[in-house]
């Protein structure tokens, strides 16, 4: 079986963009891959966080992983900070990555924009991400489109290391959805749906109440026409809603366009809200069940133990190849 690895940050509100762009794919892959899914809490520290909130969000994300349908019998789930090899390898890879490469990372530029000061961690974040992936000899990395550049950097770092020191890393391939790789904000459909958005109308959170979800969809920005047609360039709002509808109901966009021909945005949005609420309610039910029954800590503990074995093997090899003297 090929190995798949990906991670999500335990920050903000887990939203439909995270779910449709990446997490739903995790569930689809778990039967055919040896799958490792991480809660990347060290990445969350690149901006100041309230410690108690970070702890709660970490547990919440673990519950989400289980609630969306990841099966701990098939999939390994763990927190990044519980395997110290992530930080250790990140340092070693910082000594392989180039400053010029990090300067080109668009996410760093976007997140740092307008701030008086940013942490060094935000700058080196893509190297930690490379370490996360390379530590497990990952073959496939399912991510949203916003992570494509970081994946390319990961591949470059791995290739440079292998050429300079000898074969240590598998070169990973990104797996990006053809549809839904970039779910857009409901209130501003030219920008991506984002956890750190100022307005809650930007996103639909996976724990939101049906009433709120309904309201957000009915209010979602569309255009002055009333034609349900997929045309991301000229009709970004309705195209985004069509994407969401298609992925949530597993119905092709063309079928939806036909179904809503002549019916207008009102009828379309009403049905979309129903589809989204139905699917999210299932996730919420499972979330509450795991929360009530307990066991999430055991899943994380066992996950960390399992992946530590792979991580240690990689670290031994990397240290040897780099010439770190071992006694
Ligand atoms: N809008 C999106 N459409 C599709 N995929 C998305 N992802 C995020 N937003 C969208 C994918 O979700 C996974 C987990 O994301 P993350 O938590 O690691 O970090 P992120 O990309 O920084 O998430 P946000 O919401 O965009 O947070 P902020 O606002 O802090 O920037 C990743 O695979 C990501 O591609």
CSV table of C-alpha atoms and ligand atoms in Angstrom, one decimal:
chain,number,residue,atom,x,y,z
A,1,UNK,CA,0.0,0.0,0.0
A,2,UNK,CA,1.2,3.5,-0.8
A,3,UNK,CA,1.6,5.8,2.2
A,4,UNK,CA,-0.5,9.0,2.4
A,5,UNK,CA,0.1,11.8,4.9
A,6,UNK,CA,-1.6,15.2,5.5
A,7,UNK,CA,-2.3,17.6,8.4
A,8,UNK,CA,-4.7,20.3,9.5
A,9,UNK,CA,-4.0,23.1,12.0
A,10,UNK,CA,-6.0,23.1,15.2
A,11,UNK,CA,-7.0,26.7,14.8
A,12,UNK,CA,-10.1,28.7,14.2
A,13,UNK,CA,-13.2,27.0,13.0
A,14,UNK,CA,-12.9,23.9,10.8
A,15,UNK,CA,-14.9,24.9,7.8
A,16,UNK,CA,-16.4,23.5,4.6
A,17,UNK,CA,-13.2,24.6,2.7
A,18,UNK,CA,-11.0,22.4,4.9
A,19,UNK,CA,-13.5,19.6,4.7
A,20,UNK,CA,-14.1,19.6,0.9
A,21,UNK,CA,-10.6,20.7,-0.1
A,22,UNK,CA,-8.8,18.2,2.0
A,23,UNK,CA,-10.4,16.3,4.9
A,24,UNK,CA,-13.2,14.5,2.9
A,25,UNK,CA,-10.5,13.1,0.7
A,26,UNK,CA,-8.7,11.7,3.7
A,27,UNK,CA,-11.7,9.5,4.3
A,28,UNK,CA,-11.9,8.4,0.7
A,29,UNK,CA,-8.2,7.4,0.8
A,30,UNK,CA,-8.1,5.4,4.0
A,31,UNK,CA,-9.2,2.1,2.4
A,32,UNK,CA,-6.6,2.1,-0.3
A,33,UNK,CA,-3.6,3.7,1.4
A,34,UNK,CA,-1.6,3.4,4.6
A,35,UNK,CA,-2.9,6.7,6.0
A,36,UNK,CA,-1.4,9.0,8.5
A,37,UNK,CA,-3.2,12.2,9.4
A,38,UNK,CA,-1.7,14.7,11.8
A,39,UNK,CA,-3.0,17.6,13.9
A,40,UNK,CA,-0.3,20.1,13.2
A,41,UNK,CA,-0.3,22.0,16.5
A,42,UNK,CA,3.3,23.2,16.1
A,43,UNK,CA,2.2,25.1,12.9
A,44,UNK,CA,-0.5,26.8,14.9
A,45,UNK,CA,2.2,28.5,17.0
A,46,UNK,CA,3.5,30.6,14.1
A,47,UNK,CA,1.1,33.3,15.4
A,48,UNK,CA,0.5,33.9,19.1
A,49,UNK,CA,-2.2,31.6,20.5
A,50,UNK,CA,-4.0,31.4,23.8
A,51,UNK,CA,-2.6,28.1,25.3
A,52,UNK,CA,-5.9,26.9,26.7
A,53,UNK,CA,-7.6,27.5,23.4
A,54,UNK,CA,-4.9,25.7,21.5
A,55,UNK,CA,-5.3,22.7,23.7
A,56,UNK,CA,-9.1,22.7,23.3
A,57,UNK,CA,-8.9,23.2,19.5
A,58,UNK,CA,-6.4,20.3,19.3
A,59,UNK,CA,-8.9,17.9,21.0
A,60,UNK,CA,-11.7,19.4,18.9
A,61,UNK,CA,-9.8,18.6,15.6
A,62,UNK,CA,-9.1,15.1,16.8
A,63,UNK,CA,-12.9,14.7,17.3
A,64,UNK,CA,-13.5,16.1,13.8
A,65,UNK,CA,-11.1,13.6,12.3
A,66,UNK,CA,-13.1,10.8,13.8
A,67,UNK,CA,-16.5,12.5,13.1
A,68,UNK,CA,-15.9,12.9,9.4
A,69,UNK,CA,-15.4,9.1,9.2
A,70,UNK,CA,-11.7,8.4,9.7
A,71,UNK,CA,-11.5,5.0,11.3
A,72,UNK,CA,-8.7,4.5,13.8
A,73,UNK,CA,-8.5,0.9,12.9
A,74,UNK,CA,-7.4,1.9,9.4
A,75,UNK,CA,-5.9,5.3,9.9
A,76,UNK,CA,-3.2,6.7,12.2
A,77,UNK,CA,-4.2,10.0,13.9
A,78,UNK,CA,-1.8,11.9,16.2
A,79,UNK,CA,-0.6,15.4,17.2
A,80,UNK,CA,2.6,16.8,15.7
A,81,UNK,CA,4.1,17.9,19.0
A,82,UNK,CA,3.9,14.4,20.4
A,83,UNK,CA,6.6,13.2,18.0
A,84,UNK,CA,9.6,15.4,18.6
A,85,UNK,CA,11.3,14.2,15.4
A,86,UNK,CA,9.2,16.7,13.5
A,87,UNK,CA,11.0,19.7,15.1
A,88,UNK,CA,14.3,17.9,14.9
A,89,UNK,CA,14.1,17.1,11.2
A,90,UNK,CA,12.8,20.7,10.5
A,91,UNK,CA,16.1,22.1,11.9
A,92,UNK,CA,18.1,19.7,9.7
A,93,UNK,CA,16.1,20.7,6.7
A,94,UNK,CA,16.4,24.4,7.4
A,95,UNK,CA,20.1,23.8,6.8
A,96,UNK,CA,19.2,22.5,3.3
A,97,UNK,CA,16.5,25.0,2.3
A,98,UNK,CA,17.4,28.3,0.8
A,99,UNK,CA,16.3,31.7,2.1
A,100,UNK,CA,15.4,32.7,-1.5
A,101,UNK,CA,13.0,29.8,-1.7
A,102,UNK,CA,11.3,30.8,1.6
A,103,UNK,CA,11.1,34.4,0.4
A,104,UNK,CA,9.0,33.3,-2.6
A,105,UNK,CA,6.3,31.6,-0.5
A,106,UNK,CA,3.1,33.5,-1.2
A,107,UNK,CA,1.3,32.3,2.0
A,108,UNK,CA,4.0,33.8,4.1
A,109,UNK,CA,3.7,37.1,2.2
A,110,UNK,CA,-0.1,37.1,2.5
A,111,UNK,CA,-0.1,36.3,6.2
A,112,UNK,CA,2.7,38.7,7.0
A,113,UNK,CA,1.1,41.6,5.1
A,114,UNK,CA,0.3,44.7,7.1
A,115,UNK,CA,1.8,43.3,10.3
A,116,UNK,CA,4.5,45.2,12.2
A,117,UNK,CA,6.3,42.0,13.0
A,118,UNK,CA,6.0,38.3,12.2
A,119,UNK,CA,7.6,35.4,13.9
A,120,UNK,CA,10.5,33.5,12.5
A,121,UNK,CA,8.3,30.4,12.7
A,122,UNK,CA,5.9,31.8,10.2
A,123,UNK,CA,8.8,32.3,7.8
A,124,UNK,CA,10.2,28.8,8.3
A,125,UNK,CA,6.8,27.1,8.5
A,126,UNK,CA,7.1,25.5,5.0
A,127,UNK,CA,10.3,23.7,6.2
A,128,UNK,CA,8.4,22.2,9.2
A,129,UNK,CA,5.7,21.1,6.7
A,130,UNK,CA,8.4,19.5,4.6
A,131,UNK,CA,9.7,17.7,7.7
A,132,UNK,CA,6.2,16.5,8.5
A,133,UNK,CA,5.8,14.9,5.1
A,134,UNK,CA,9.3,13.6,4.6
A,135,UNK,CA,9.6,12.0,8.0
A,136,UNK,CA,7.1,9.3,7.0
A,137,UNK,CA,8.5,8.6,3.5
A,138,UNK,CA,5.1,9.9,2.3
A,139,UNK,CA,4.1,9.1,-1.3
A,140,UNK,CA,0.9,11.0,-1.6
A,141,UNK,CA,-0.2,14.3,0.1
A,142,UNK,CA,-3.9,15.3,-0.2
A,143,UNK,CA,-4.1,19.1,0.2
A,144,UNK,CA,-6.1,22.1,-1.0
A,145,UNK,CA,-4.7,24.2,-3.8
A,146,UNK,CA,-3.3,26.8,-1.4
A,147,UNK,CA,-0.7,24.3,-0.2
A,148,UNK,CA,0.6,23.4,-3.7
A,149,UNK,CA,3.6,25.8,-3.5
A,150,UNK,CA,4.6,24.3,-0.1
A,151,UNK,CA,4.5,20.8,-1.6
A,152,UNK,CA,6.7,21.9,-4.5
A,153,UNK,CA,9.2,23.2,-1.9
A,154,UNK,CA,9.1,20.0,0.0
A,155,UNK,CA,9.9,18.1,-3.2
A,156,UNK,CA,12.8,20.4,-3.9
A,157,UNK,CA,14.3,20.1,-0.4
A,158,UNK,CA,14.0,16.3,-0.6
A,159,UNK,CA,15.7,16.1,-3.9
A,160,UNK,CA,18.5,18.4,-2.9
A,161,UNK,CA,19.0,16.4,0.3
A,162,UNK,CA,19.1,13.1,-1.6
A,163,UNK,CA,21.5,14.5,-4.2
A,164,UNK,CA,23.8,16.0,-1.6
A,165,UNK,CA,23.9,13.4,1.1
A,166,UNK,CA,22.4,10.2,-0.4
A,167,UNK,CA,18.9,8.7,-0.6
A,168,UNK,CA,17.0,9.5,2.5
A,169,UNK,CA,13.6,10.6,1.4
A,170,UNK,CA,10.7,9.5,-0.8
A,171,UNK,CA,9.7,12.3,-3.2
A,172,UNK,CA,6.0,13.0,-2.4
A,173,UNK,CA,3.3,13.7,-4.9
A,174,UNK,CA,0.5,16.3,-4.1
A,175,UNK,CA,-3.1,15.1,-4.5
A,176,UNK,CA,-5.3,18.1,-5.3
A,177,UNK,CA,-9.0,17.8,-6.1
A,178,UNK,CA,-10.0,18.6,-9.6
A,179,UNK,CA,-13.1,20.2,-8.2
A,180,UNK,CA,-13.2,21.9,-4.8
A,181,UNK,CA,-9.4,22.5,-4.5
A,182,UNK,CA,-10.3,26.0,-3.6
A,183,UNK,CA,-13.6,26.6,-1.9
A,184,UNK,CA,-14.3,30.4,-1.9
A,185,UNK,CA,-15.7,32.6,0.8
A,186,UNK,CA,-19.5,32.9,0.9
A,187,UNK,CA,-19.4,36.7,1.4
A,188,UNK,CA,-16.5,37.4,-1.0
A,189,UNK,CA,-16.3,34.6,-3.6
A,190,UNK,CA,-13.1,35.8,-5.2
A,191,UNK,CA,-11.2,35.0,-2.0
A,192,UNK,CA,-10.7,31.5,-0.4
A,193,UNK,CA,-12.9,30.4,2.5
A,194,UNK,CA,-10.6,30.9,5.5
A,195,UNK,CA,-10.4,30.1,9.2
A,196,UNK,CA,-8.9,33.4,10.1
A,197,UNK,CA,-11.5,35.4,8.2
A,198,UNK,CA,-12.7,38.5,10.1
A,199,UNK,CA,-16.4,37.9,9.3
A,200,UNK,CA,-18.1,34.6,10.2
A,201,UNK,CA,-20.2,35.1,7.0
A,202,UNK,CA,-17.0,34.0,5.1
A,203,UNK,CA,-17.4,30.3,6.1
A,204,UNK,CA,-19.6,27.5,7.2
A,205,UNK,CA,-18.2,25.9,10.3
A,206,UNK,CA,-18.6,22.2,10.8
A,207,UNK,CA,-20.2,22.6,14.2
A,208,UNK,CA,-22.6,25.4,13.2
A,209,UNK,CA,-26.3,25.1,13.9
A,210,UNK,CA,-28.6,24.3,11.0
A,211,UNK,CA,-30.4,27.7,11.4
A,212,UNK,CA,-27.1,29.6,11.0
A,213,UNK,CA,-25.9,27.4,8.0
A,214,UNK,CA,-29.3,28.1,6.3
A,215,UNK,CA,-29.0,31.8,6.9
A,216,UNK,CA,-25.4,31.9,5.6
A,217,UNK,CA,-26.2,30.1,2.4
A,218,UNK,CA,-29.3,32.1,1.7
A,219,UNK,CA,-27.2,35.3,2.2
A,220,UNK,CA,-24.2,34.0,0.1
A,221,UNK,CA,-23.1,36.6,-2.5
A,222,UNK,CA,-24.1,35.6,-6.0
A,223,UNK,CA,-24.7,38.0,-9.0
A,224,UNK,CA,-27.4,40.1,-10.5
A,225,UNK,CA,-28.5,37.3,-13.0
A,226,UNK,CA,-30.7,34.5,-11.8
A,227,UNK,CA,-29.1,31.7,-13.9
A,228,UNK,CA,-27.5,28.7,-12.1
A,229,UNK,CA,-24.5,28.2,-14.4
A,230,UNK,CA,-20.9,27.2,-13.6
A,231,UNK,CA,-18.6,30.0,-14.8
A,232,UNK,CA,-16.0,30.7,-12.1
A,233,UNK,CA,-14.6,33.7,-13.9
A,234,UNK,CA,-17.8,35.6,-14.5
A,235,UNK,CA,-20.1,34.0,-11.8
A,236,UNK,CA,-17.7,33.2,-8.9
A,237,UNK,CA,-20.4,33.1,-6.3
A,238,UNK,CA,-22.9,30.7,-7.9
A,239,UNK,CA,-20.0,28.6,-9.2
A,240,UNK,CA,-18.7,28.2,-5.7
A,241,UNK,CA,-22.1,27.2,-4.4
A,242,UNK,CA,-22.4,24.7,-7.3
A,243,UNK,CA,-19.1,23.2,-6.3
A,244,UNK,CA,-20.2,22.9,-2.7
A,245,UNK,CA,-23.5,21.3,-3.8
A,246,UNK,CA,-21.8,18.9,-6.1
A,247,UNK,CA,-19.3,17.7,-3.6
A,248,UNK,CA,-21.7,17.4,-0.7
A,249,UNK,CA,-24.3,15.5,-2.8
A,250,UNK,CA,-21.8,13.7,-5.0
A,251,UNK,CA,-23.8,15.0,-8.1
A,252,UNK,CA,-22.0,16.3,-11.2
A,253,UNK,CA,-22.2,20.1,-11.6
A,254,UNK,CA,-23.7,19.6,-15.1
A,255,UNK,CA,-26.6,17.7,-13.6
A,256,UNK,CA,-27.2,20.4,-11.1
A,257,UNK,CA,-27.1,23.1,-13.8
A,258,UNK,CA,-29.8,21.2,-15.6
A,259,UNK,CA,-31.9,20.6,-12.6
A,260,UNK,CA,-32.0,24.3,-11.6
A,261,UNK,CA,-32.5,25.6,-15.1
A,262,UNK,CA,-35.1,28.4,-15.0
A,263,UNK,CA,-35.7,27.9,-11.2
A,264,UNK,CA,-33.5,30.8,-10.0
A,265,UNK,CA,-31.1,31.2,-7.1
A,266,UNK,CA,-33.7,31.1,-4.3
A,267,UNK,CA,-34.8,27.5,-5.1
A,268,UNK,CA,-31.2,26.4,-5.6
A,269,UNK,CA,-29.9,27.9,-2.4
A,270,UNK,CA,-32.8,26.4,-0.4
A,271,UNK,CA,-32.0,22.9,-1.6
A,272,UNK,CA,-28.3,23.5,-1.2
A,273,UNK,CA,-28.8,24.5,2.5
A,274,UNK,CA,-30.8,21.3,3.0
A,275,UNK,CA,-28.0,19.1,1.5
A,276,UNK,CA,-25.3,20.9,3.5
A,277,UNK,CA,-27.3,20.7,6.8
A,278,UNK,CA,-28.0,17.0,6.3
A,279,UNK,CA,-24.3,16.1,5.7
A,280,UNK,CA,-23.0,18.4,8.5
A,281,UNK,CA,-25.6,17.0,10.9
A,282,UNK,CA,-24.3,13.5,10.3
A,283,UNK,CA,-20.8,14.7,11.1
A,284,UNK,CA,-22.0,16.6,14.2
A,285,UNK,CA,-23.8,13.5,15.5
A,286,UNK,CA,-20.7,11.4,15.2
A,287,UNK,CA,-18.7,14.2,16.8
A,288,UNK,CA,-21.0,14.3,19.8
A,289,UNK,CA,-21.0,10.5,20.1
A,290,UNK,CA,-17.1,10.4,20.2
A,291,UNK,CA,-17.2,13.3,22.7
A,292,UNK,CA,-19.6,11.5,25.0
A,293,UNK,CA,-18.1,8.1,24.7
A,294,UNK,CA,-14.5,9.2,25.1
A,295,UNK,CA,-11.5,7.4,23.7
A,296,UNK,CA,-10.0,10.2,21.6
A,297,UNK,CA,-7.0,10.4,23.8
A,298,UNK,CA,-6.3,6.7,23.3
A,299,UNK,CA,-6.5,7.1,19.6
A,300,UNK,CA,-3.9,10.0,19.7
A,301,UNK,CA,-1.6,8.1,22.1
A,302,UNK,CA,-1.6,5.0,20.0
A,303,UNK,CA,-1.2,7.0,16.8
A,304,UNK,CA,1.9,8.8,18.2
A,305,UNK,CA,3.4,5.5,19.3
A,306,UNK,CA,2.9,3.9,15.9
A,307,UNK,CA,4.3,6.7,13.8
A,308,UNK,CA,7.3,7.3,16.1
A,309,UNK,CA,8.8,4.0,14.9
A,310,UNK,CA,8.8,5.2,11.3
A,311,UNK,CA,10.0,8.7,12.3
A,312,UNK,CA,12.9,7.2,14.3
A,313,UNK,CA,14.0,5.1,11.3
A,314,UNK,CA,14.1,8.2,9.1
A,315,UNK,CA,16.0,10.3,11.7
A,316,UNK,CA,18.7,7.6,12.1
A,317,UNK,CA,19.3,7.5,8.4
A,318,UNK,CA,19.3,11.3,8.0
A,319,UNK,CA,21.7,11.9,10.9
A,320,UNK,CA,24.1,9.3,9.6
A,321,UNK,CA,24.0,10.7,6.1
A,322,UNK,CA,24.6,14.2,7.4
A,323,UNK,CA,27.6,13.2,9.4
A,324,UNK,CA,26.3,13.7,12.9
A,325,UNK,CA,28.6,11.7,15.2
A,326,UNK,CA,26.8,9.0,17.1
A,327,UNK,CA,28.1,6.9,20.0
B,1,LIG,N1,-10.9,27.4,1.1
B,1,LIG,C1,-10.3,26.2,0.9
B,1,LIG,N2,-10.6,25.4,-0.1
B,1,LIG,C2,-10.0,24.2,-0.2
B,1,LIG,N3,-9.1,23.7,0.7
B,1,LIG,C3,-8.8,24.5,1.7
B,1,LIG,N4,-8.0,24.3,2.8
B,1,LIG,C4,-8.0,25.4,3.6
B,1,LIG,N5,-8.8,26.3,3.1
B,1,LIG,C5,-9.4,25.8,1.9
B,1,LIG,C6,-7.2,23.1,3.0
B,1,LIG,O1,-7.5,22.6,4.3
B,1,LIG,C7,-6.3,21.9,4.8
B,1,LIG,C8,-6.1,22.3,6.2
B,1,LIG,O2,-5.8,23.7,6.2
B,1,LIG,P1,-4.9,24.2,7.4
B,1,LIG,O3,-5.7,24.3,8.6
B,1,LIG,O4,-3.7,23.5,7.6
B,1,LIG,O5,-4.5,25.7,7.0
B,1,LIG,P2,-5.0,26.7,6.1
B,1,LIG,O6,-4.8,26.3,4.7
B,1,LIG,O7,-4.2,27.9,6.5
B,1,LIG,O8,-6.5,26.9,6.5
B,1,LIG,P3,-7.2,28.3,6.4
B,1,LIG,O9,-8.7,28.1,6.6
B,1,LIG,O10,-6.9,28.9,5.1
B,1,LIG,O11,-6.6,29.1,7.6
B,1,LIG,P4,-6.0,30.5,7.6
B,1,LIG,O12,-7.2,31.4,7.5
B,1,LIG,O13,-5.3,30.6,8.8
B,1,LIG,O14,-5.1,30.6,6.3
B,1,LIG,C9,-5.2,22.2,3.8
B,1,LIG,O15,-5.0,21.1,3.0
B,1,LIG,C10,-5.7,23.3,3.0
B,1,LIG,O16,-5.2,23.3,1.7
